[in-house]
mmCIF file of C-alpha atoms and ligand atoms in Angstrom:
data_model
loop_
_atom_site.group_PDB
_atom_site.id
_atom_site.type_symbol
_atom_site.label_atom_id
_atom_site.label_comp_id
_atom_site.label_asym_id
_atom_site.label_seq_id
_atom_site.Cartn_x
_atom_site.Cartn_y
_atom_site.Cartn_z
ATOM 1 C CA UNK A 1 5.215 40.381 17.067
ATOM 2 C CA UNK A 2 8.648 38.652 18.570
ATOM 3 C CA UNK A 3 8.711 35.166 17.689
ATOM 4 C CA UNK A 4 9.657 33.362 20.629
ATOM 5 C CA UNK A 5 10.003 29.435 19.832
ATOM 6 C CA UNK A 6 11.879 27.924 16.689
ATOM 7 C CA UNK A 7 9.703 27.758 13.856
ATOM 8 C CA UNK A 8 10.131 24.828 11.243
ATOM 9 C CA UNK A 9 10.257 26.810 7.356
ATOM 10 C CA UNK A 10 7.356 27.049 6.179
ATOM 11 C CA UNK A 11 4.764 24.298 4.592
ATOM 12 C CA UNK A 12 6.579 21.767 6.769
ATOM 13 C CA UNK A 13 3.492 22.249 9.685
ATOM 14 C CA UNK A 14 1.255 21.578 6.887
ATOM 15 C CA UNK A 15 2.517 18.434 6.152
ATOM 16 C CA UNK A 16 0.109 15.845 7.568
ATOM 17 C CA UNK A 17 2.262 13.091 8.818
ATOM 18 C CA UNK A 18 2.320 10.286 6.547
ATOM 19 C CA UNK A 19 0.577 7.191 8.788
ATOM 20 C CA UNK A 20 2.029 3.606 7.995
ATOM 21 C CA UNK A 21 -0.096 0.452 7.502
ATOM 22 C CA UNK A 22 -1.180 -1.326 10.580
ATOM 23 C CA UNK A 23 0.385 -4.252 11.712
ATOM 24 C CA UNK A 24 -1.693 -5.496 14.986
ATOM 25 C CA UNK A 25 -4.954 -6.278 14.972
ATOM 26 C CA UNK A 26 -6.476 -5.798 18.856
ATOM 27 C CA UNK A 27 -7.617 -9.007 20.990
ATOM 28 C CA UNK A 28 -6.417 -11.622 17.286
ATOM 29 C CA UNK A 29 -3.557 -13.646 18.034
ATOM 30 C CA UNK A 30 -2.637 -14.956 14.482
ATOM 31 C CA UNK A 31 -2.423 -11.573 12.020
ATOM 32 C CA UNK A 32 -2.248 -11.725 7.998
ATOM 33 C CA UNK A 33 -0.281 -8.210 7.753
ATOM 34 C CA UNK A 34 -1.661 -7.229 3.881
ATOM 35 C CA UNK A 35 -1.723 -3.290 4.427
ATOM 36 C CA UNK A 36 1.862 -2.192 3.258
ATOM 37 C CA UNK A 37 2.415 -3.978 0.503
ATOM 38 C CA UNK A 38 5.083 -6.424 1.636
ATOM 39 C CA UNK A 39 5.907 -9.775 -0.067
ATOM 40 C CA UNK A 40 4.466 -13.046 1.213
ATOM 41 C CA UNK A 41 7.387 -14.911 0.149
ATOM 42 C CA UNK A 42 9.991 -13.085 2.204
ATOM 43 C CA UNK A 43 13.126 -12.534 1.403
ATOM 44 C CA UNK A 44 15.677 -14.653 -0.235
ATOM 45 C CA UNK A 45 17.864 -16.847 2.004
ATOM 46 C CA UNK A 46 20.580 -15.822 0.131
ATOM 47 C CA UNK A 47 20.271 -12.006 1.585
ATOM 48 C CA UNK A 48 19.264 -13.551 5.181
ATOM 49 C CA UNK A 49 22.367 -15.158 5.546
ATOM 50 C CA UNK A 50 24.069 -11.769 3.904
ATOM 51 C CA UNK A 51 22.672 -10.087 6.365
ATOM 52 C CA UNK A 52 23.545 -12.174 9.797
ATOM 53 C CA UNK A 53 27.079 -11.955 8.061
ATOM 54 C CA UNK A 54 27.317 -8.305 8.318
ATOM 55 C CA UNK A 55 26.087 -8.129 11.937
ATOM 56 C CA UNK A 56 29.891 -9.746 12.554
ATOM 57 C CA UNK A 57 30.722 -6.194 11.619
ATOM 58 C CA UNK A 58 28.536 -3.557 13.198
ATOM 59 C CA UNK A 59 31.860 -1.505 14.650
ATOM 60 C CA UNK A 60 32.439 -0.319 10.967
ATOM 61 C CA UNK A 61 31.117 1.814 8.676
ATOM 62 C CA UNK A 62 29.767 0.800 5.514
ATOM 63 C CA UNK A 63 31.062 1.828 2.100
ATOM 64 C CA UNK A 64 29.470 5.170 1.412
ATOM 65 C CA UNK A 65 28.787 4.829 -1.890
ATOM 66 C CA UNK A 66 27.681 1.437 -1.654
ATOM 67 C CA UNK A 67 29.841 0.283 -4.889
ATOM 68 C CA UNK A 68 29.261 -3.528 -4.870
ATOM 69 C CA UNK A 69 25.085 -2.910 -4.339
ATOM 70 C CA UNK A 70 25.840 -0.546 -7.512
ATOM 71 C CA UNK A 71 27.253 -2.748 -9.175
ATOM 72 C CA UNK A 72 24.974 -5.922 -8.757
ATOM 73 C CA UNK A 73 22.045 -3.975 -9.660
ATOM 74 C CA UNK A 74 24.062 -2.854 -12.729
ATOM 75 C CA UNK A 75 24.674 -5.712 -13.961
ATOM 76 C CA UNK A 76 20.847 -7.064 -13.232
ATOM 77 C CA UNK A 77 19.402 -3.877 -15.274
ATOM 78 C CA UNK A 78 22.553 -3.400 -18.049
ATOM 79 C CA UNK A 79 22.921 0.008 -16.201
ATOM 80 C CA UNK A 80 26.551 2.393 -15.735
ATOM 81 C CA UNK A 81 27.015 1.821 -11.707
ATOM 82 C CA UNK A 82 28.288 5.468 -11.545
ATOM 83 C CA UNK A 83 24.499 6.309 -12.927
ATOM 84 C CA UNK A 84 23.352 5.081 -9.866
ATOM 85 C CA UNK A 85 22.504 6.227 -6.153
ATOM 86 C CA UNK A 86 21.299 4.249 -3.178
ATOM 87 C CA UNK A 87 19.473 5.630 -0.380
ATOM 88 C CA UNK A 88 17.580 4.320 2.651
ATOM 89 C CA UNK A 89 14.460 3.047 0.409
ATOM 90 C CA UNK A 90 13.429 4.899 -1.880
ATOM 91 C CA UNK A 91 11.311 7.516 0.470
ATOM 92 C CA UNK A 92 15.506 8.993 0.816
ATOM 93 C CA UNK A 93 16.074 9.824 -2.273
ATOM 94 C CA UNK A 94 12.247 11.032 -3.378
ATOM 95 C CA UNK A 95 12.736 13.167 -0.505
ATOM 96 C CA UNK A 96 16.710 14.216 -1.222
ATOM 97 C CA UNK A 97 15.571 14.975 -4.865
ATOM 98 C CA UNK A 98 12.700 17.259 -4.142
ATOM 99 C CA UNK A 99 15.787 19.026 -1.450
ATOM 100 C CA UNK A 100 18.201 18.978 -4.433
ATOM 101 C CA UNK A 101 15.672 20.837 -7.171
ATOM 102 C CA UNK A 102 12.767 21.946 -5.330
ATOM 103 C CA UNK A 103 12.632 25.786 -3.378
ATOM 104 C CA UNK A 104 10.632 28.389 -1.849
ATOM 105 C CA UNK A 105 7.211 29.081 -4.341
ATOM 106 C CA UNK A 106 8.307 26.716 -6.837
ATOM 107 C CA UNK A 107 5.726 23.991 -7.308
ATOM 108 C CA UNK A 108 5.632 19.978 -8.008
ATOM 109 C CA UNK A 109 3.009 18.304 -9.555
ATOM 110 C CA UNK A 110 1.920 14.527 -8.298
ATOM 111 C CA UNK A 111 -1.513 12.848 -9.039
ATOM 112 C CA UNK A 112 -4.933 12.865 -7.345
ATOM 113 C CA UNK A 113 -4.348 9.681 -5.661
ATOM 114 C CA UNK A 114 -0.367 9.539 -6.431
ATOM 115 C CA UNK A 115 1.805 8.375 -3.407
ATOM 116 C CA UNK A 116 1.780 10.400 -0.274
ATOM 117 C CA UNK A 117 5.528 10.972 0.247
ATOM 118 C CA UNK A 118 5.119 13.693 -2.756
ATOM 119 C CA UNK A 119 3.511 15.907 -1.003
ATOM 120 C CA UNK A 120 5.353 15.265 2.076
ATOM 121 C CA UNK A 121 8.633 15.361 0.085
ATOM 122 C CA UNK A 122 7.439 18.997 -1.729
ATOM 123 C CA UNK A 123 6.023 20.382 1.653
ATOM 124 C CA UNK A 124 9.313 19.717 3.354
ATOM 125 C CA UNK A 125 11.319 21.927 0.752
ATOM 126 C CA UNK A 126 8.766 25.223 0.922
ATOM 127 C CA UNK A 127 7.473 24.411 -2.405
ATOM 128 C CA UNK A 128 4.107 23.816 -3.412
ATOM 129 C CA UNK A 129 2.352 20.275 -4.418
ATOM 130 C CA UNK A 130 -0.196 20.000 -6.860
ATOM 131 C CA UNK A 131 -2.458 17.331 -7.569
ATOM 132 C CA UNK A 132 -3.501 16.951 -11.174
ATOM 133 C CA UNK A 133 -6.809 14.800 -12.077
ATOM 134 C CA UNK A 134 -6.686 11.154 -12.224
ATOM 135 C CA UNK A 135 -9.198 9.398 -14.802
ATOM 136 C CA UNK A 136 -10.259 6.023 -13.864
ATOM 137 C CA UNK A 137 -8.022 5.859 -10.867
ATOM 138 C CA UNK A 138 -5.253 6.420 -13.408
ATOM 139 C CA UNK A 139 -2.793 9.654 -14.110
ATOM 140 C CA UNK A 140 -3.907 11.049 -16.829
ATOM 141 C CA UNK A 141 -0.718 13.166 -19.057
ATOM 142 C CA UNK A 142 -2.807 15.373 -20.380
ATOM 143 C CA UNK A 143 -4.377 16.678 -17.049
ATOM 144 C CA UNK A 144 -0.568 16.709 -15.652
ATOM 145 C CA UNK A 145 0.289 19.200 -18.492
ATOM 146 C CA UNK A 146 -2.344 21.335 -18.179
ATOM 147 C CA UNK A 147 -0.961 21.689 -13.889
ATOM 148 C CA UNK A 148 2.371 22.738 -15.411
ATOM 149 C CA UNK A 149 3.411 26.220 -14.952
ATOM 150 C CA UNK A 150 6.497 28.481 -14.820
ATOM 151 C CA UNK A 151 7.243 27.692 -11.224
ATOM 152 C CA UNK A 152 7.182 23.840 -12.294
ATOM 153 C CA UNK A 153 10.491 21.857 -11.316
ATOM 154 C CA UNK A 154 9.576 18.270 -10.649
ATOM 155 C CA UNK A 155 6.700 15.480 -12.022
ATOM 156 C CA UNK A 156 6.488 12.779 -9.239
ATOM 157 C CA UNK A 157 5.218 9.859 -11.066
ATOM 158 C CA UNK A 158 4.164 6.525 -9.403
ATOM 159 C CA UNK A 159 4.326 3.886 -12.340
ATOM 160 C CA UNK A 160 2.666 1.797 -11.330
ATOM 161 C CA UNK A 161 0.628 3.694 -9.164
ATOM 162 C CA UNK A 162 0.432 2.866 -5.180
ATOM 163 C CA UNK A 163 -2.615 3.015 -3.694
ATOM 164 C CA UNK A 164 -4.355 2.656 -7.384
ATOM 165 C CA UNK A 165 -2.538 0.448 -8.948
ATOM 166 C CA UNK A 166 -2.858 1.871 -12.163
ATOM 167 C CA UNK A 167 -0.048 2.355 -14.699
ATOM 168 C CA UNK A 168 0.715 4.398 -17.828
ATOM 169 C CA UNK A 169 1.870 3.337 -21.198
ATOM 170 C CA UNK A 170 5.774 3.680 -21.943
ATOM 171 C CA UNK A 171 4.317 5.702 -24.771
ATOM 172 C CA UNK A 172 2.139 8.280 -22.953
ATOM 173 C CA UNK A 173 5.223 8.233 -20.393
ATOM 174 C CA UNK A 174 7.382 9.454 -23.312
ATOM 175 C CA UNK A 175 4.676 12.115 -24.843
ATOM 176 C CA UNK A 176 4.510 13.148 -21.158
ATOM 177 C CA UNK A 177 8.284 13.739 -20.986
ATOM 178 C CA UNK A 178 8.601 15.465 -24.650
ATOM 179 C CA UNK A 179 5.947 17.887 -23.841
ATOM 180 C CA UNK A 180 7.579 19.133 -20.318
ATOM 181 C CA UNK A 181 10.410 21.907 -20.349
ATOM 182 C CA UNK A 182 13.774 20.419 -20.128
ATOM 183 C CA UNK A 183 14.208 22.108 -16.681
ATOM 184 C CA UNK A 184 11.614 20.236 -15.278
ATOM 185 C CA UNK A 185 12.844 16.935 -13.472
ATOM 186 C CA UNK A 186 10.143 13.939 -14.450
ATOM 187 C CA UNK A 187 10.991 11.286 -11.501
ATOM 188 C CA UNK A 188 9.411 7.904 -12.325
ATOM 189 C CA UNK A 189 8.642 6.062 -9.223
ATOM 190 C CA UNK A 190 8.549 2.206 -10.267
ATOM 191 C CA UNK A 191 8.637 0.951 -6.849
ATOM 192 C CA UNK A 192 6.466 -1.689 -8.434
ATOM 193 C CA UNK A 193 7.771 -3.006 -11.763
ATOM 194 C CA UNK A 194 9.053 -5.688 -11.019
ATOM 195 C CA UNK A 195 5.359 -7.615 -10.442
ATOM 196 C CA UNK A 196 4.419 -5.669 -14.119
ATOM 197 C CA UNK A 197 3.038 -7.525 -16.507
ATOM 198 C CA UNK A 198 2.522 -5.373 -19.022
ATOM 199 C CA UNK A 199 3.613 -5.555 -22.733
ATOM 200 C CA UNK A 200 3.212 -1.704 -23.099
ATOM 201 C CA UNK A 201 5.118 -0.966 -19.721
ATOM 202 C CA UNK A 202 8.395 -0.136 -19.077
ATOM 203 C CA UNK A 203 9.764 1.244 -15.711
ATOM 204 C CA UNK A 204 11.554 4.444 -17.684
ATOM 205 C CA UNK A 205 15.331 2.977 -17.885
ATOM 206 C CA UNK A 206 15.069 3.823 -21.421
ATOM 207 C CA UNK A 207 13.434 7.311 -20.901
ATOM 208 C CA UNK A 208 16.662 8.143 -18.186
ATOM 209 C CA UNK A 209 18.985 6.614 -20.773
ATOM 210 C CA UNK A 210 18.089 8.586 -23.816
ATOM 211 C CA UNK A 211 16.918 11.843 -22.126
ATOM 212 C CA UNK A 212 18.585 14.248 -19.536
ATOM 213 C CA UNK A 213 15.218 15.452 -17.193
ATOM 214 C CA UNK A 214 14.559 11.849 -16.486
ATOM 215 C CA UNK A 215 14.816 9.994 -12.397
ATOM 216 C CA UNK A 216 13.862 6.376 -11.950
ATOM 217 C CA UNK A 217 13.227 5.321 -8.286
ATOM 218 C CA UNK A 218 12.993 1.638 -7.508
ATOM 219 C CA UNK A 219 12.662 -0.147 -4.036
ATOM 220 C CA UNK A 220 13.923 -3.642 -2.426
ATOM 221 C CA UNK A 221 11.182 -3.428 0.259
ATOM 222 C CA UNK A 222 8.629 -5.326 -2.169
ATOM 223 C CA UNK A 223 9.241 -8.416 -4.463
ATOM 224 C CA UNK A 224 12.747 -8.310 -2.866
ATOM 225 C CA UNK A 225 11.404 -8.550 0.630
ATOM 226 C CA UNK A 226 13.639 -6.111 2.786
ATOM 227 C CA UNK A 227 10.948 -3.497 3.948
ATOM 228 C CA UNK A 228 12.773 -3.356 7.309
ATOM 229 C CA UNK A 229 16.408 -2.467 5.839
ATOM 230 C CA UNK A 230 15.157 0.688 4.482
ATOM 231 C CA UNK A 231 16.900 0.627 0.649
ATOM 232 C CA UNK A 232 16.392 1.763 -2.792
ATOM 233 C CA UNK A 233 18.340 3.346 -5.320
ATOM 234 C CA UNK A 234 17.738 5.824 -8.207
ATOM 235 C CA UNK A 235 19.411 5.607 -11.637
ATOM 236 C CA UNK A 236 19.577 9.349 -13.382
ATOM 237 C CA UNK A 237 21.783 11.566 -15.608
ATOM 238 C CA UNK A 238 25.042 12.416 -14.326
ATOM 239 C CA UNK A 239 24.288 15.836 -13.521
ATOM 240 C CA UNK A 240 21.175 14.558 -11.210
ATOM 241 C CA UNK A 241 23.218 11.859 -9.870
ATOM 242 C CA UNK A 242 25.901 14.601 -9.210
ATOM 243 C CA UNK A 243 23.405 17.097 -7.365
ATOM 244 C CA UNK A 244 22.079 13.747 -4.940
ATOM 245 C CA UNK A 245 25.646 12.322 -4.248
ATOM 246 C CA UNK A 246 25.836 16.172 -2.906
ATOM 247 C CA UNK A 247 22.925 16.367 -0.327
ATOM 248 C CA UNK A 248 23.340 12.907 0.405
ATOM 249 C CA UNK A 249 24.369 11.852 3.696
ATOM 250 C CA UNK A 250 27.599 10.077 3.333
ATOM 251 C CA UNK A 251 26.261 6.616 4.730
ATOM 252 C CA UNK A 252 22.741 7.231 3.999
ATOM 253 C CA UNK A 253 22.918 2.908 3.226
ATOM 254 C CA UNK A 254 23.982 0.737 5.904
ATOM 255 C CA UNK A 255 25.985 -2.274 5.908
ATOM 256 C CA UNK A 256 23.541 -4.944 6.524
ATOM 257 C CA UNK A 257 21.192 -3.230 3.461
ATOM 258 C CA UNK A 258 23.937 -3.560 1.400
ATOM 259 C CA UNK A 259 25.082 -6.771 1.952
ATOM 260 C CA UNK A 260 21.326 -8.410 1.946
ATOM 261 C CA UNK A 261 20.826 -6.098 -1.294
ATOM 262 C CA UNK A 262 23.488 -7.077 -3.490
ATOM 263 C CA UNK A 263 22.264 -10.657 -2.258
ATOM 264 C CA UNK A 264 18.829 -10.183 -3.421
ATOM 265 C CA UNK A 265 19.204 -8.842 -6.236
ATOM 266 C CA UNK A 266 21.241 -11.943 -7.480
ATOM 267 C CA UNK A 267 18.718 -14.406 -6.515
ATOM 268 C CA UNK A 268 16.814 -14.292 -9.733
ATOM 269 C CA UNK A 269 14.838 -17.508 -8.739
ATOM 270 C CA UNK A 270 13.289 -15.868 -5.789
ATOM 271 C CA UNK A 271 12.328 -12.986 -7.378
ATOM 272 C CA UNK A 272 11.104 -15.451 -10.151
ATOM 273 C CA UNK A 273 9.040 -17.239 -7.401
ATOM 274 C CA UNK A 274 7.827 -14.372 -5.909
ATOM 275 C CA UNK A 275 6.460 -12.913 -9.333
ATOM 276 C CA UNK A 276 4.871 -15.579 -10.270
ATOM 277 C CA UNK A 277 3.500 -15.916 -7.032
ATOM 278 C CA UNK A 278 1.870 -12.620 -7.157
ATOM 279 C CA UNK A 279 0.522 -13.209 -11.027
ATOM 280 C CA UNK A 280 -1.254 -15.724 -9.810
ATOM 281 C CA UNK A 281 -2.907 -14.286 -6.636
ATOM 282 C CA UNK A 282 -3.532 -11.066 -8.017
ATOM 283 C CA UNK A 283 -6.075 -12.718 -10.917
ATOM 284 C CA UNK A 284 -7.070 -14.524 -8.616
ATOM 285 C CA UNK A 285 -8.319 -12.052 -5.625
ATOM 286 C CA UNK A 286 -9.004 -9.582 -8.390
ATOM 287 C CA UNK A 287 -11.652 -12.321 -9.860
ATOM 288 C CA UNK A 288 -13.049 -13.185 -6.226
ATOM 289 C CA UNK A 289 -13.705 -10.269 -4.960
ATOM 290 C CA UNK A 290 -15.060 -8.737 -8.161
ATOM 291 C CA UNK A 291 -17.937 -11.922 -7.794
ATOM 292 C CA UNK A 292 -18.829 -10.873 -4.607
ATOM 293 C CA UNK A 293 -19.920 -7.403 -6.307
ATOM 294 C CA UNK A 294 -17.113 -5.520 -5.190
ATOM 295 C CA UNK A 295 -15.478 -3.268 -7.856
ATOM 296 C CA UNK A 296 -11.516 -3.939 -7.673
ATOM 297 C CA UNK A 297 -9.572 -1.204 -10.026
ATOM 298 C CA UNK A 298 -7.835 -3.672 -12.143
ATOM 299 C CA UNK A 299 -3.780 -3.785 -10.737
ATOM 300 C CA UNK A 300 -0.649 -4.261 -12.553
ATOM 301 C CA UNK A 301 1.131 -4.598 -8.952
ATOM 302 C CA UNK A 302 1.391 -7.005 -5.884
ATOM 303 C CA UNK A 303 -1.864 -5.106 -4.115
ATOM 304 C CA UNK A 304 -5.368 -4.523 -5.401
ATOM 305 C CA UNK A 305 -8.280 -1.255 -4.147
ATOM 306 C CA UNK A 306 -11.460 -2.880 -3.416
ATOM 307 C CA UNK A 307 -14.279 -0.209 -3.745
ATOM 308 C CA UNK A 308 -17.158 -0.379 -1.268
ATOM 309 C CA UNK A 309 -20.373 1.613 -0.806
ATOM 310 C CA UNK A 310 -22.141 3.797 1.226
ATOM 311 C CA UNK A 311 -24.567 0.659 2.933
ATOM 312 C CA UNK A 312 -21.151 -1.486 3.073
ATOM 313 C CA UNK A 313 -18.929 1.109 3.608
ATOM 314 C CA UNK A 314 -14.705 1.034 3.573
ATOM 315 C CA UNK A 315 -14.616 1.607 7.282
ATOM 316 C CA UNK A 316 -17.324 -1.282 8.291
ATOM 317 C CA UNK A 317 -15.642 -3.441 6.086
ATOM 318 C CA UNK A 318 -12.118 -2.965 7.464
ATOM 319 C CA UNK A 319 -13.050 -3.345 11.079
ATOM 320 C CA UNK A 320 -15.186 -6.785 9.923
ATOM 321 C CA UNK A 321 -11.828 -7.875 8.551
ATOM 322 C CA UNK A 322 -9.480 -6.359 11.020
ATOM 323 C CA UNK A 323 -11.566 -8.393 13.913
ATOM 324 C CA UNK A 324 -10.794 -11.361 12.099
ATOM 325 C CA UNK A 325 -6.790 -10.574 11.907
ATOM 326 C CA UNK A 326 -6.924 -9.668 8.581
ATOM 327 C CA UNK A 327 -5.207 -6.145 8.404
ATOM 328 C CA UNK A 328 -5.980 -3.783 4.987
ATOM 329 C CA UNK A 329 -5.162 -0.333 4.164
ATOM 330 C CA UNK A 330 -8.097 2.333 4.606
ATOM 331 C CA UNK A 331 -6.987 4.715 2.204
ATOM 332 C CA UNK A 332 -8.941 7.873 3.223
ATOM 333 C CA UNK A 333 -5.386 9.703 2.966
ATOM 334 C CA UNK A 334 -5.219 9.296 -0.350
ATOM 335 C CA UNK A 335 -9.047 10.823 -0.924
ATOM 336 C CA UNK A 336 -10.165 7.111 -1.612
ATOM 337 C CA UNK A 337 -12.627 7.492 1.412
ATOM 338 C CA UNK A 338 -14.792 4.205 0.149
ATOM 339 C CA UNK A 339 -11.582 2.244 -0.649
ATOM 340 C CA UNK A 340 -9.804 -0.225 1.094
ATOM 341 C CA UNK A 341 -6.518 -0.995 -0.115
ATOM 342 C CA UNK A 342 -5.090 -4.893 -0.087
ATOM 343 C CA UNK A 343 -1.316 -6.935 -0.341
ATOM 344 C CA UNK A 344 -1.428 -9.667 -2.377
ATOM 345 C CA UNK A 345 -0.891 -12.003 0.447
ATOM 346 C CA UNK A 346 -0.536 -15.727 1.402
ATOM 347 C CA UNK A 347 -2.695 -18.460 -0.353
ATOM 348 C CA UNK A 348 -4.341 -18.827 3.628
ATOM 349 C CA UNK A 349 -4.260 -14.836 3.500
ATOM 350 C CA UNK A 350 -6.156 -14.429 0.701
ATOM 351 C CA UNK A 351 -8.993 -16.599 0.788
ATOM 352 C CA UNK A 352 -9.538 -15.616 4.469
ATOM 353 C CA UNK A 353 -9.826 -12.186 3.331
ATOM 354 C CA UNK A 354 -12.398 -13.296 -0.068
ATOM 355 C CA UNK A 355 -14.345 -15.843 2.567
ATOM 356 C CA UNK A 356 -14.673 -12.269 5.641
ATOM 357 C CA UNK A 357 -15.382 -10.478 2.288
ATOM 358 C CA UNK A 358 -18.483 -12.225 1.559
ATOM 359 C CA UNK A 359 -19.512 -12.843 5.023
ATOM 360 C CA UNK A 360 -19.226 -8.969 5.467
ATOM 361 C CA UNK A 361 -21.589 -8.371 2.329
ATOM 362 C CA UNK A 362 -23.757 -10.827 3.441
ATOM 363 C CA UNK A 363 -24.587 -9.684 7.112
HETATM 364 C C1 LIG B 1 4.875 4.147 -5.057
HETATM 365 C C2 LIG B 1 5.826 3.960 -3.927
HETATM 366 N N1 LIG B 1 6.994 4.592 -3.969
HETATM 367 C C3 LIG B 1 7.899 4.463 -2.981
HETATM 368 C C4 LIG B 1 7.634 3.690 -1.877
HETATM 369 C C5 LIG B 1 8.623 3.698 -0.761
HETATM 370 O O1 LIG B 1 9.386 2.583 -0.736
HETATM 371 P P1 LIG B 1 10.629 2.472 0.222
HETATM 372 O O2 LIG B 1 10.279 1.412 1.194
HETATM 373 O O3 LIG B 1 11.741 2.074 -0.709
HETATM 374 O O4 LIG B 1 10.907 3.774 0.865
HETATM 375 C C6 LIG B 1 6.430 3.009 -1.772
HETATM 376 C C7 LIG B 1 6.118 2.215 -0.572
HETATM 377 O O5 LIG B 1 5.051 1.811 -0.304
HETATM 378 C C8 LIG B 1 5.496 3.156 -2.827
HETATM 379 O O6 LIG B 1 4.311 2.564 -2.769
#
């Protein structure tokens, strides 16, 4: 048969396209946006005024390699700038490393209910996700292992996990990493560590240090507030960092990210405030809503899934909440049909949603 359109390579029309987090709710004037898992505190002034600063300079282009961002989060983390990449968020360079080492039949592994750009990411390339059990909501190393096969070349963890919240243990993290082949690329996805309190936790700095298969991703669209700018960066061995400086597009970072990055990332008292911010709330909510006889999977990050039931199902209770401006995640993508998936939000935010949350239950 003649093929007579342009057809994308294949597994990319079996993507299902990833759907973001609503931010309206229809006919409610005043909205408490808690689906995407955004900070309530904003971002620091400091990277505001950074960023209204670089708008006196749209004509140019910005650095490429984004050295002084590099080098500010450096020095925050003790980390070798030239071991480090920035892209736009961290979605850019999950999806640039599955380019760089995935291909045609080889396969990825990600979790039951691990982030959706995995999938996305390994569709894209021609290569083939798999989803390996989760136990308690939780990845589970052992069940990872047992998806790993010759045609493995990457591990996409989420550590913490989003929409779970879950986490592993630094040491089950290592045991994970020692029992994979060395040509298999373990990418730890700590978009969330910096709300982790944890004392067995650690985001995998240590792991990429001391090992050479090792990728930590990291975001500034949560406790650093700058969802919209669309950066992250990725701290690797040289080689990996050698292979994504390749495929990268050469100003993949613009200039406003990087000046309101490098700003953020200095501002240790916001990011102070917003932490403790979030410790609070998330005991908090997690305590509520558990009283109204709701299970909530206990969360190390800035979001918490509430479980429902079939009487008071996810959906009813997100349109009872959504009617009332309050605007959740239904996370039926992420084959958590009787979930519903919340941001640690505002003080007003959050009791609004445990006050709708007991109405609800009792109607
Ligand atoms: C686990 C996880 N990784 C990565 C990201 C993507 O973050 P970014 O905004 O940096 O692309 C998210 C965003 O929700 C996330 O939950």
């Amino acid at each position: 048969m003649t093929v007579t359109r342009p057809q994308p390579r294949p597994g990319v029309l079996h993507i299902a396209p990833y759907i973001p987090g609503k931010s309206t709710a229809p006919g409610v004037d005043k909205v408490h946006k808690l689906s995407s898992n955004e900070t309530p505190l904003g971002a620091s002034p400091n990277a505001v005024a950074a960023y209204r600063a670089a708008g006196d300079h749209l004509q140019d282009y910005p650095d490429g390699s984004a050295s002084e961002l590099r080098e500010a989060i450096g020095e925050a983390f003790g980390l070798d700038p030239d071991r480090i990449v920035c892209g736009a968020g961290s979605d850019d360079l999950l999806n640039l490393l599955a380019r760089a080492y995935l291909a045609d039949g080889d396969e990825a592994i990600h979790t039951t209910h691990g982030f959706l750009v995995y999938p996305i990411a390994t569709l894209g390339t021609g290569a083939k996700p798999i989803a390996a059990p989760e136990t308690n909501f939780t990845a589970d190393v052992d069940a990872i292992l047992k998806c790993a096969t010759p045609k493995t070349r990457i591990v996409f963890l989420a550590n913490p996990n989003n929409p779970t919240g879950t986490y592993v243990p630094f040491d089950e993290v290592k045991r994970l990493q020692r029992a994979l082949p060395g040509n298999v690329l373990l990418v730890l996805d700590a978009a969330y560590a910096e709300y982790v309190r944890r004392n067995d936790y650690e985001s995998g700095i240590e792991l990429v240090a001391t090992t050479d298969n090792v990728v930590m991703t990291r975001t500034f669209s949560k406790i650093y507030g700058l969802a919209s700018l669309r950066l992250g960066w990725m701290y690797g061995p040289a080689p990996v960092v050698d292979a994504i400086n390749r495929i990268r597009g050469p100003f993949n970072v613009n200039g406003p990210a990087i000046a309101a990055g490098t700003a953020a990332i200095r501002d240790s008292a916001h990011i102070e405030r917003a932490r403790e911010h979030n410790t609070k709330w998330l005991a908090w909510l997690t305590e509520e809503i558990g009283k109204l006889g709701l299970d909530v999977t206990p969360s190390a990050t800035n979001f918490v899934l509430i479980h429902f039931s079939d009487e008071k199902t996810a959906e009813a209770a997100n349109a009872f909440l959504m009617k009332r401006g309050l605007v959740l995640r239904h996370v039926g993508a992420y084959k958590l049909p009787h979930a519903l998936r919340m941001s640690v939000g505002t003080e007003e935010a959050n009791r609004l949603v445990v006050k709708a949350l007991e109405e609800f239950l009792g109607q």
